[in-house]
Short mmCIF file of C-alpha atoms and ligand atoms in Angstrom, two decimals:
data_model
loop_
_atom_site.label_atom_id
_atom_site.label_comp_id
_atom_site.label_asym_id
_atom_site.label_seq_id
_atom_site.Cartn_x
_atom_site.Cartn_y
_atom_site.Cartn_z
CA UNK A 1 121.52 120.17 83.89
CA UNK A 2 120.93 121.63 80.60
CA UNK A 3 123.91 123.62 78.70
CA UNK A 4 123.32 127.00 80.80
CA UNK A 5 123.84 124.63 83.77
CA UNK A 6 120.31 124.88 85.23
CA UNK A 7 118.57 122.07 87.05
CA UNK A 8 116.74 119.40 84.64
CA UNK A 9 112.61 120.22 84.89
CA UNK A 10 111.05 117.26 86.42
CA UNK A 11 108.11 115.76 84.59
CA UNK A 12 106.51 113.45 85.87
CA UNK A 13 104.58 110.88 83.81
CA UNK A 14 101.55 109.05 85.44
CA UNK A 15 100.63 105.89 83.48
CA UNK A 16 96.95 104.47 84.69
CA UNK A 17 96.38 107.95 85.66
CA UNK A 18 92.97 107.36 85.06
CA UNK A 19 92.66 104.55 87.49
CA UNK A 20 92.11 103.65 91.50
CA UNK A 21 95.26 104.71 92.04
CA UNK A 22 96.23 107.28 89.66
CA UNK A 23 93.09 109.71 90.64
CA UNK A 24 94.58 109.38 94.47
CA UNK A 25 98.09 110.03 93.50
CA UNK A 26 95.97 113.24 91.13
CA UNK A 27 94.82 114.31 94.23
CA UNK A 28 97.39 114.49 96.64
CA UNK A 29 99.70 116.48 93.87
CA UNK A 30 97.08 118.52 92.89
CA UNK A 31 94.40 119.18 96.43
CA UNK A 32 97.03 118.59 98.94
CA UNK A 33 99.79 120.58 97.90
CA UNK A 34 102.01 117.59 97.11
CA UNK A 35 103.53 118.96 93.82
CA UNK A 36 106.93 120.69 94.56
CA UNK A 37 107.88 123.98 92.57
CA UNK A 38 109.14 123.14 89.09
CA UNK A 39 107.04 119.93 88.72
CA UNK A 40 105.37 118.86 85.87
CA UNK A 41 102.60 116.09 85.80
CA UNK A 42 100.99 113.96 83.42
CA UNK A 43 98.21 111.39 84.18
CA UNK A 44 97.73 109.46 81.01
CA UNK A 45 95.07 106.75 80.39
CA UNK A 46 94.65 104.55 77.86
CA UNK A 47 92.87 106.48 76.19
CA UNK A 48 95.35 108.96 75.03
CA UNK A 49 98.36 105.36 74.80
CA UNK A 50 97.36 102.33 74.96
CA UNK A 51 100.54 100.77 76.39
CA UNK A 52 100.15 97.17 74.92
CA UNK A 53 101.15 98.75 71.69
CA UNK A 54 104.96 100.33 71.47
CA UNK A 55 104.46 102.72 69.03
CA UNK A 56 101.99 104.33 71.14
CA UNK A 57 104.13 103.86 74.29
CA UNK A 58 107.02 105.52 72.26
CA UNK A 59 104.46 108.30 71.38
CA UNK A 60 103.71 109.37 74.84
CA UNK A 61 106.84 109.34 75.81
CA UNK A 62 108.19 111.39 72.69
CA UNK A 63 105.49 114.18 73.16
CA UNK A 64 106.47 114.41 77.09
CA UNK A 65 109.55 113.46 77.26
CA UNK A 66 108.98 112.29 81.17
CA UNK A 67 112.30 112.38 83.14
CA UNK A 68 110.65 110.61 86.20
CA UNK A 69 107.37 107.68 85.91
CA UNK A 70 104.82 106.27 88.35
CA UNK A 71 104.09 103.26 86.68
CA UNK A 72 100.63 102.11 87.43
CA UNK A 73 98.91 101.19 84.44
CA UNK A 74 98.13 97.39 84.29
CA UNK A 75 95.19 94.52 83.16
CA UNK A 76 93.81 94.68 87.15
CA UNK A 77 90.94 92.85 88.89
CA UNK A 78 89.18 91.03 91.80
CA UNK A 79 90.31 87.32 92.47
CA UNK A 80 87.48 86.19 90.11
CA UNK A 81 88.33 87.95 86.89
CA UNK A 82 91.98 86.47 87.79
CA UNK A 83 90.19 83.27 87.78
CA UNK A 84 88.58 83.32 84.47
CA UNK A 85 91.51 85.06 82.79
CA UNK A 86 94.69 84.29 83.66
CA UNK A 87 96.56 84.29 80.43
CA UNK A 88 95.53 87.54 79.49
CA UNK A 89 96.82 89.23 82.88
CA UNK A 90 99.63 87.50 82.05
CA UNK A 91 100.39 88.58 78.39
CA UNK A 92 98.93 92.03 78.93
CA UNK A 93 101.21 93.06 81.42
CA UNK A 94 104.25 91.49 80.41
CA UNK A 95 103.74 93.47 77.51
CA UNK A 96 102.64 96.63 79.22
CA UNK A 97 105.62 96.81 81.64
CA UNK A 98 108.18 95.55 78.73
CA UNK A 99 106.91 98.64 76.64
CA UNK A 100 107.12 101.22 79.25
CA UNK A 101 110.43 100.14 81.25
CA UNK A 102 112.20 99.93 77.54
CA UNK A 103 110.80 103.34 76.39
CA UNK A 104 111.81 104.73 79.47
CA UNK A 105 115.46 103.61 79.34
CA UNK A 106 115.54 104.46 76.00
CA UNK A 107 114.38 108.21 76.56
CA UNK A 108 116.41 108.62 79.22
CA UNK A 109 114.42 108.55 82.70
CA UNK A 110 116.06 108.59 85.41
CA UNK A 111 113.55 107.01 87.28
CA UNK A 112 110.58 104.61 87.24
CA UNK A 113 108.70 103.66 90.34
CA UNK A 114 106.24 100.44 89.16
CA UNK A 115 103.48 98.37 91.04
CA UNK A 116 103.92 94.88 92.41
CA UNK A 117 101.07 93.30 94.68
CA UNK A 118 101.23 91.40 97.92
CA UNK A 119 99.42 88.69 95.93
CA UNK A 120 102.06 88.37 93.61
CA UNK A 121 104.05 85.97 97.05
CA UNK A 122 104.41 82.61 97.32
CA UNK A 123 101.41 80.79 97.82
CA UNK A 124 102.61 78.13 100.60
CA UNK A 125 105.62 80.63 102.55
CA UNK A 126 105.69 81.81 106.30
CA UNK A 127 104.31 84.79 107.55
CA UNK A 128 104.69 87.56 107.73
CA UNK A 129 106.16 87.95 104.13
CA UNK A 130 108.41 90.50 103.20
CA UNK A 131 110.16 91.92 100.26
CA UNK A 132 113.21 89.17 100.13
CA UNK A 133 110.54 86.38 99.40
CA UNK A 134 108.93 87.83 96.17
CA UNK A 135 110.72 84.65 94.38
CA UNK A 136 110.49 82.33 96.77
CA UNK A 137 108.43 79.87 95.01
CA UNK A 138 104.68 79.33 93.22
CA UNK A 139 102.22 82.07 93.48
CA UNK A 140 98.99 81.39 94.44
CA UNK A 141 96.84 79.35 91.64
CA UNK A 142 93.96 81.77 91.51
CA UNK A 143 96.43 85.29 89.73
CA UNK A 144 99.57 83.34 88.49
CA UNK A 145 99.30 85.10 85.35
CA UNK A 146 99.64 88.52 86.84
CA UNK A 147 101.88 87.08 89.32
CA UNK A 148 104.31 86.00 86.97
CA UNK A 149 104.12 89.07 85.06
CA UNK A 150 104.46 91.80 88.35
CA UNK A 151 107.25 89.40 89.03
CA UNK A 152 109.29 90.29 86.06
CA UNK A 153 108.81 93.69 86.69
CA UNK A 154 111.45 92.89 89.51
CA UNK A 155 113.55 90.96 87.82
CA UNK A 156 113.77 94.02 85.09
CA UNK A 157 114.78 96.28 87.29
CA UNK A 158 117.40 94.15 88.54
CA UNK A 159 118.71 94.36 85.35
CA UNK A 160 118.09 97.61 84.15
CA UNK A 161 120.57 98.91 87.08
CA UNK A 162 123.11 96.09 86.27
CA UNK A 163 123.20 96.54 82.68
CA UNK A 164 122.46 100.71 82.55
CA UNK A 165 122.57 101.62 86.36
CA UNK A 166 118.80 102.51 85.91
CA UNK A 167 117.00 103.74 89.08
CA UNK A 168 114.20 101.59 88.38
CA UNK A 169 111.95 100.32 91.66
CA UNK A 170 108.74 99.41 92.13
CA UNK A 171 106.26 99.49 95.36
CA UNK A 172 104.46 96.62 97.03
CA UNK A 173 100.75 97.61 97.87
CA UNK A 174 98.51 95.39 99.59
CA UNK A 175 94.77 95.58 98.96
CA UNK A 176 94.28 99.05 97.70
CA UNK A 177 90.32 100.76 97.85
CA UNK A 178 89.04 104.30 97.45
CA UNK A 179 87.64 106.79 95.55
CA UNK A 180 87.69 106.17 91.70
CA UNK A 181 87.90 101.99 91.95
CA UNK A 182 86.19 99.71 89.82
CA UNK A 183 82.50 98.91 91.58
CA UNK A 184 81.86 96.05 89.14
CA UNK A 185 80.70 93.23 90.88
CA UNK A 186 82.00 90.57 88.80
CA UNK A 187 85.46 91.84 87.99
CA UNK A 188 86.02 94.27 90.86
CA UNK A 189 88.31 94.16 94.11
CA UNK A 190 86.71 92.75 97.06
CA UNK A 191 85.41 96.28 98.83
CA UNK A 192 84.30 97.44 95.65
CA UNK A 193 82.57 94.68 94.78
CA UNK A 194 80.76 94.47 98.39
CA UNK A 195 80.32 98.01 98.93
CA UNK A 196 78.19 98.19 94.88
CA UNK A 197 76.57 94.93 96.31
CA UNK A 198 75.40 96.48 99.55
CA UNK A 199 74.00 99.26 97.94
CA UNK A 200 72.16 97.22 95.49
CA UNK A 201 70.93 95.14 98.37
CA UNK A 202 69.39 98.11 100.15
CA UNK A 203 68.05 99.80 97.53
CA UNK A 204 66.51 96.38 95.85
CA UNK A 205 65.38 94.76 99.29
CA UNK A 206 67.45 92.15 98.26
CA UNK A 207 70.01 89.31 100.12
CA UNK A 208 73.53 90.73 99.68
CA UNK A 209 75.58 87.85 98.30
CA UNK A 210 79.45 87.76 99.54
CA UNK A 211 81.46 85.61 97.73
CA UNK A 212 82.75 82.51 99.57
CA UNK A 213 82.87 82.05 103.26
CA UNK A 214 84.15 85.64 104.43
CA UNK A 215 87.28 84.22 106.72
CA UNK A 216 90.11 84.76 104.33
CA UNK A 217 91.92 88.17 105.72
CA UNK A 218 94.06 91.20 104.19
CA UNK A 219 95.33 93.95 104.81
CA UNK A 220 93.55 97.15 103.15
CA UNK A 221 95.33 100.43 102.38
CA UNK A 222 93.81 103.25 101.54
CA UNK A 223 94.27 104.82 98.34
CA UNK A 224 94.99 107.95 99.30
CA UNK A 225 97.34 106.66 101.64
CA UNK A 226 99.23 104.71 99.52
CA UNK A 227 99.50 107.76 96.69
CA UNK A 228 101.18 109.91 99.73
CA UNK A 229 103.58 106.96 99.98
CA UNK A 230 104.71 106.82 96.40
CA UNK A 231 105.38 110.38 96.16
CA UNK A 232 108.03 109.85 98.90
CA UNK A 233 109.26 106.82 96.84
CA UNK A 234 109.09 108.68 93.46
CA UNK A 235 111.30 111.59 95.73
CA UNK A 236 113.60 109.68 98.44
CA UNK A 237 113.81 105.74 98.13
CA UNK A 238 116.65 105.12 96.14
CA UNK A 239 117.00 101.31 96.85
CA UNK A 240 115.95 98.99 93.44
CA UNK A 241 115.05 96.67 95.70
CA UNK A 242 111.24 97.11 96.27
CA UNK A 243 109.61 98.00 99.28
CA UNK A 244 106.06 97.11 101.29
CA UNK A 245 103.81 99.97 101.35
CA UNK A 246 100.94 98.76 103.61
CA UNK A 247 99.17 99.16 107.39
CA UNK A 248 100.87 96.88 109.73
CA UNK A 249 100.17 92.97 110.24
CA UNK A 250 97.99 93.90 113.14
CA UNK A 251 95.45 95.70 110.92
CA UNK A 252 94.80 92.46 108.90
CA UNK A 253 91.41 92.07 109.14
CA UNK A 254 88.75 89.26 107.80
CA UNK A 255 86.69 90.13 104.63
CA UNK A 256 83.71 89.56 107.25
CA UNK A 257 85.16 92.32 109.87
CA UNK A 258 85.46 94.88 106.23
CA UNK A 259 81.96 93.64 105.84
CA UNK A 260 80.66 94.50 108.77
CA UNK A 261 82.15 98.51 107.95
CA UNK A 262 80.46 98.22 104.75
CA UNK A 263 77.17 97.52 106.14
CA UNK A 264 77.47 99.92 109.02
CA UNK A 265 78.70 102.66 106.68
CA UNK A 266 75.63 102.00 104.06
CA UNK A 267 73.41 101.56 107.02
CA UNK A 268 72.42 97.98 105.30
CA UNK A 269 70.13 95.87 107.54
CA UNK A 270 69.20 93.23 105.05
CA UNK A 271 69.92 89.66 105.11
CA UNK A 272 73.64 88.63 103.84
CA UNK A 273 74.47 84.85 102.51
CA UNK A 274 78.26 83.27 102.21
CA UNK A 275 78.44 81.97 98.70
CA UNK A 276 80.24 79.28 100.04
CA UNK A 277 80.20 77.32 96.92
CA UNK A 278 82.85 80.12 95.67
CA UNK A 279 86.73 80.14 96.16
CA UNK A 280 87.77 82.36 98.91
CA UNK A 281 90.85 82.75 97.19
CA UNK A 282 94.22 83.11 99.38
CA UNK A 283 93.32 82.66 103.08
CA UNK A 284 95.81 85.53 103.76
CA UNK A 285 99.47 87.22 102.76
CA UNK A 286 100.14 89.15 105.67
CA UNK A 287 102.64 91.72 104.34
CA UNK A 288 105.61 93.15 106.98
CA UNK A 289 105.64 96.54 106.73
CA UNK A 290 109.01 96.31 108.82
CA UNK A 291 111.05 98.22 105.61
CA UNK A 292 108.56 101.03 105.44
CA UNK A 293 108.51 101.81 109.14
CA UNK A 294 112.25 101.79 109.00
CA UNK A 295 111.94 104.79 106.65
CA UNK A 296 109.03 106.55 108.19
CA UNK A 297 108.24 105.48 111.82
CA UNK A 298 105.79 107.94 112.16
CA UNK A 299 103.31 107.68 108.71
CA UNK A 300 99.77 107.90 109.82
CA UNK A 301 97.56 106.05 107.99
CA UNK A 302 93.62 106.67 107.53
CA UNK A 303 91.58 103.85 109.71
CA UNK A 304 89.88 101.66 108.21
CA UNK A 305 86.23 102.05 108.92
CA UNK A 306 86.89 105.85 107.99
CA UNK A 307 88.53 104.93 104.87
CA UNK A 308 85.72 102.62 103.94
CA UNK A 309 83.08 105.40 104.76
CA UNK A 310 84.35 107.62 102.50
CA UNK A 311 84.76 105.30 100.02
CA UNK A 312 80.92 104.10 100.29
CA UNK A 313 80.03 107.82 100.57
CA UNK A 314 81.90 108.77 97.52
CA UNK A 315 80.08 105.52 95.54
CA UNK A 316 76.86 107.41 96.19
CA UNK A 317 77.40 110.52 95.51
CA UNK A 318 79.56 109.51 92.18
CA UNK A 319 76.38 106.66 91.61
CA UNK A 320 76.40 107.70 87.53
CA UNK A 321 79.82 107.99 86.86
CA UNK A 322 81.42 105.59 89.10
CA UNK A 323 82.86 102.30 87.13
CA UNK A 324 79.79 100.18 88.27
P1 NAP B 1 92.63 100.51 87.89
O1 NAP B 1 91.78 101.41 88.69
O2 NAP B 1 92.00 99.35 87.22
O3 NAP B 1 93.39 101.40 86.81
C1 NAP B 1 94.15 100.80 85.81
C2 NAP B 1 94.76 101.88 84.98
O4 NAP B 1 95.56 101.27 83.96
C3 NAP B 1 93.72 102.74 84.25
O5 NAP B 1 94.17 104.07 84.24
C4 NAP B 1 93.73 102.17 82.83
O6 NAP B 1 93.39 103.12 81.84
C5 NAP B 1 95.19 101.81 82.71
N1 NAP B 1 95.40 100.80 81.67
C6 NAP B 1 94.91 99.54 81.62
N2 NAP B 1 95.27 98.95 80.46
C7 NAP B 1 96.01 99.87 79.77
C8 NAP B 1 96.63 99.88 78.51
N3 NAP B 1 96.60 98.81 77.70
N4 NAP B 1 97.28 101.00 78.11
C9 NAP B 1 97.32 102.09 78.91
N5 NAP B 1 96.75 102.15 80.12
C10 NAP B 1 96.08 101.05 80.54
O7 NAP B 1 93.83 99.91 88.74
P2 NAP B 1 94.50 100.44 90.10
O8 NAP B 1 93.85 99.69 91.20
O9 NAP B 1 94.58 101.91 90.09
O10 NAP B 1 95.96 99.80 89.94
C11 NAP B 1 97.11 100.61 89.74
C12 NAP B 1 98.34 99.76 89.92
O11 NAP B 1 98.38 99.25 91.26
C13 NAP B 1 98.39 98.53 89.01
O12 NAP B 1 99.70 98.35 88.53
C14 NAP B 1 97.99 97.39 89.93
O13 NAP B 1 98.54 96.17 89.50
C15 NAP B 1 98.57 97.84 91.24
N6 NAP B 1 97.92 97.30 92.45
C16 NAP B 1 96.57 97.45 92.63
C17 NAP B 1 96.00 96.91 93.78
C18 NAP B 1 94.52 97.03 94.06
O14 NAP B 1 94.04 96.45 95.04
N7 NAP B 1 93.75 97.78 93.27
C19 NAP B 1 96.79 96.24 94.72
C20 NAP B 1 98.15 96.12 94.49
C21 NAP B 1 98.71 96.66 93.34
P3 NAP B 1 91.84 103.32 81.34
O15 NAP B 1 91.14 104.05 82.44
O16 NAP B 1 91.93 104.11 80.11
O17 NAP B 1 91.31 101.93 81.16
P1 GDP B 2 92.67 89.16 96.33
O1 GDP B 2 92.89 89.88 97.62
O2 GDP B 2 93.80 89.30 95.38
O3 GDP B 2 92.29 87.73 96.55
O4 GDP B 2 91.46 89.84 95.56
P2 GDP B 2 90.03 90.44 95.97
O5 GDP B 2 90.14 91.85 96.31
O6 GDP B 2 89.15 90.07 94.81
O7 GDP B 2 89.56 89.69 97.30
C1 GDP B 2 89.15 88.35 97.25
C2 GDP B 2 88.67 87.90 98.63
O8 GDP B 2 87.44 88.57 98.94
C3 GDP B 2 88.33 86.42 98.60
O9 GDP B 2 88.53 85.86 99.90
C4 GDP B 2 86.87 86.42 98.24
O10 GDP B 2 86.20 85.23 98.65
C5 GDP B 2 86.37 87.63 99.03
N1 GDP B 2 85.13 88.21 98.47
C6 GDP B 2 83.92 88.21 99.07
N2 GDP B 2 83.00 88.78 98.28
C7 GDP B 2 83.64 89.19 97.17
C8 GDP B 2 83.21 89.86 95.98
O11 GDP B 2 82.04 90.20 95.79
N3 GDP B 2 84.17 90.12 95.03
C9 GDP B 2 85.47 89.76 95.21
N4 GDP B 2 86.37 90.09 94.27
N5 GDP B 2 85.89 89.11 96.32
C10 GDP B 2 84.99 88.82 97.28
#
């Protein structure tokens, strides 16, 4: 309330608005009518902060003055760039999350909704995993930098609300595509990667190379799925205690099956080789979605091969400015 006793503005600040993620949540506040009267929102990139630094953290938040954060911005990348450069996911987003949680309790938001990632799990655990077995024991080898680092994001929220009673929370996505990802093929997410590989393939006459042997399996979410779903966390989920936001275990799928949607979408009929010479990574870290259907039984999510058509048909037409 301010001193005439009228309701606080809401401003919302986007960090990584630039990003996969933050261009879906862009979309669904801006083209589908998901921004509520009195609203304000700010997608930031690092362009405009770069959040490793504090004084520019502290300078965002000064000129906005957010009283509610989606926290997305991060170091992020396919299971190869994890790979080759663990201690920088690690030390970049410690340090990125530090600066933005702190800033944030120390202007005053109310709340902060962050990203975890289903790969952030124990490595060697039963399945399906949910969100009481974040600490559980090693991640896997391939990300433990970021691991470690989205798993302090937890543990700061735990004590944010212990120490200040901070509604600080943070969302569990599983493999996240769409619109606006990275296409790079060496540091990109898996249907990014395959979906610029494929159309290199067919327009090259080339062999489309898939990394590894194809049978590891996950479960995909769209991104403009999962920016629906952290609107209703930023609005009603008031648990710290984070939360699963993914398609159900029986939509895991094989990275052969996404593949095969890939090829079909791009209407790719050249040969394909298994690198199997590369890691394949995790073999899976099928995710419950038990605590989000709890919430909303009925949230329809895109399918799959639609999802993925888009997605290639958006790479096409967005060829030049795409992050190839
Ligand atoms: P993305 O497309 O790579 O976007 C990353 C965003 O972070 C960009 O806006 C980038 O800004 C910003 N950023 C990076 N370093 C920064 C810095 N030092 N200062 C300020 N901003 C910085 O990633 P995404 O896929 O949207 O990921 C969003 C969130 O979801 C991340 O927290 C990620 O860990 C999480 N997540 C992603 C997946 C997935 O499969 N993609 C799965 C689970 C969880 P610039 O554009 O200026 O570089
Ligand atoms: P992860 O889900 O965190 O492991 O990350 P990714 O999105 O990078 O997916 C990695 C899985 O996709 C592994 O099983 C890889 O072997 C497989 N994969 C197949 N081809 C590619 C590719 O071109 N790039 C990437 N990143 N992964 C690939």
């Amino acid at each position: 309330m301010d001193s005439r006793g009228h309701a606080a503005p809401t401003r919302v600040l986007v960090t990584g608005g630039s990003g996969l993620l933050g261009k879906a949540i862009e979309h669904v506040v801006h083209e589908e009518g998901g921004r509520l009267e009195g609203e304000e929102w700010i997608f930031i990139s690092s362009k405009e902060a770069n959040l490793l630094d504090i004084e520019q953290t502290r300078a965002a938040f000064e000129k906005y003055h957010p009283t509610h954060i989606i926290h997305l911005a991060a170091k992020v990348g396919g299971l190869y760039q994890h790979m080759r450069e663990n201690l920088q996911f690690l030390r970049d987003n410690l340090k990125i999350n530090d600066n933005v949680l702190q800033t944030a309790h120390e202007m005053g938001a109310t709340k902060v909704v962050s990203c975890l990632s289903s790969c952030i799990f124990p490595d060697k655990t039963t399945y399906p995993i949910d969100e009481t077995m974040i600490h559980n024991g090693p991640p896997h080898d391939s990300n433990f930098g970021y691991s470690y680092a989205k798993r302090m994001i937890d543990v700061q929220n735990r004590a944010y609300f212990g120490q200040h009673g901070r509604c600080y929370t943070a969302v569990i996505p599983t493999n996240v595509f769409g619109p606006y990802d990275n296409f790079n093929i060496d540091n990109g997410h898996v249907l990014s990667a395959l979906m610029h590989k494929t159309l290199t393939a067919k327009r090259d006459g080339t062999t489309l190379t898939v990394c590894g042997s194809g049978t590891s399996q996950r479960q995909f979410i769209y991104s403009l799925d999962l920016g629906r779903l952290i609107l209703w966390v930023l609005r009603e989920y008031s648990e710290i205690d984070p939360i699963i936001l993914s398609v159900g275990e029986e939509e895991e799928v094989t990275i052969k099956d996404a593949l095969e949607m890939i090829t079909q979408s791009m209407d790719f009929k050249g040969p394909i080789r298994f690198d199997t010479a590369m890691s394949d990574g995790q073999l899976k870290k099928t995710a419950s979605n038990a605590k989000l259907r709890r919430y909303l039984p009925d949230f329809t999510f895109t399918p799959l091969r639609e999802a993925i058509k888009t997605t290639c048909d958006w790479l096409v037409a967005n060829y030049d400015s795409a992050r190839t």
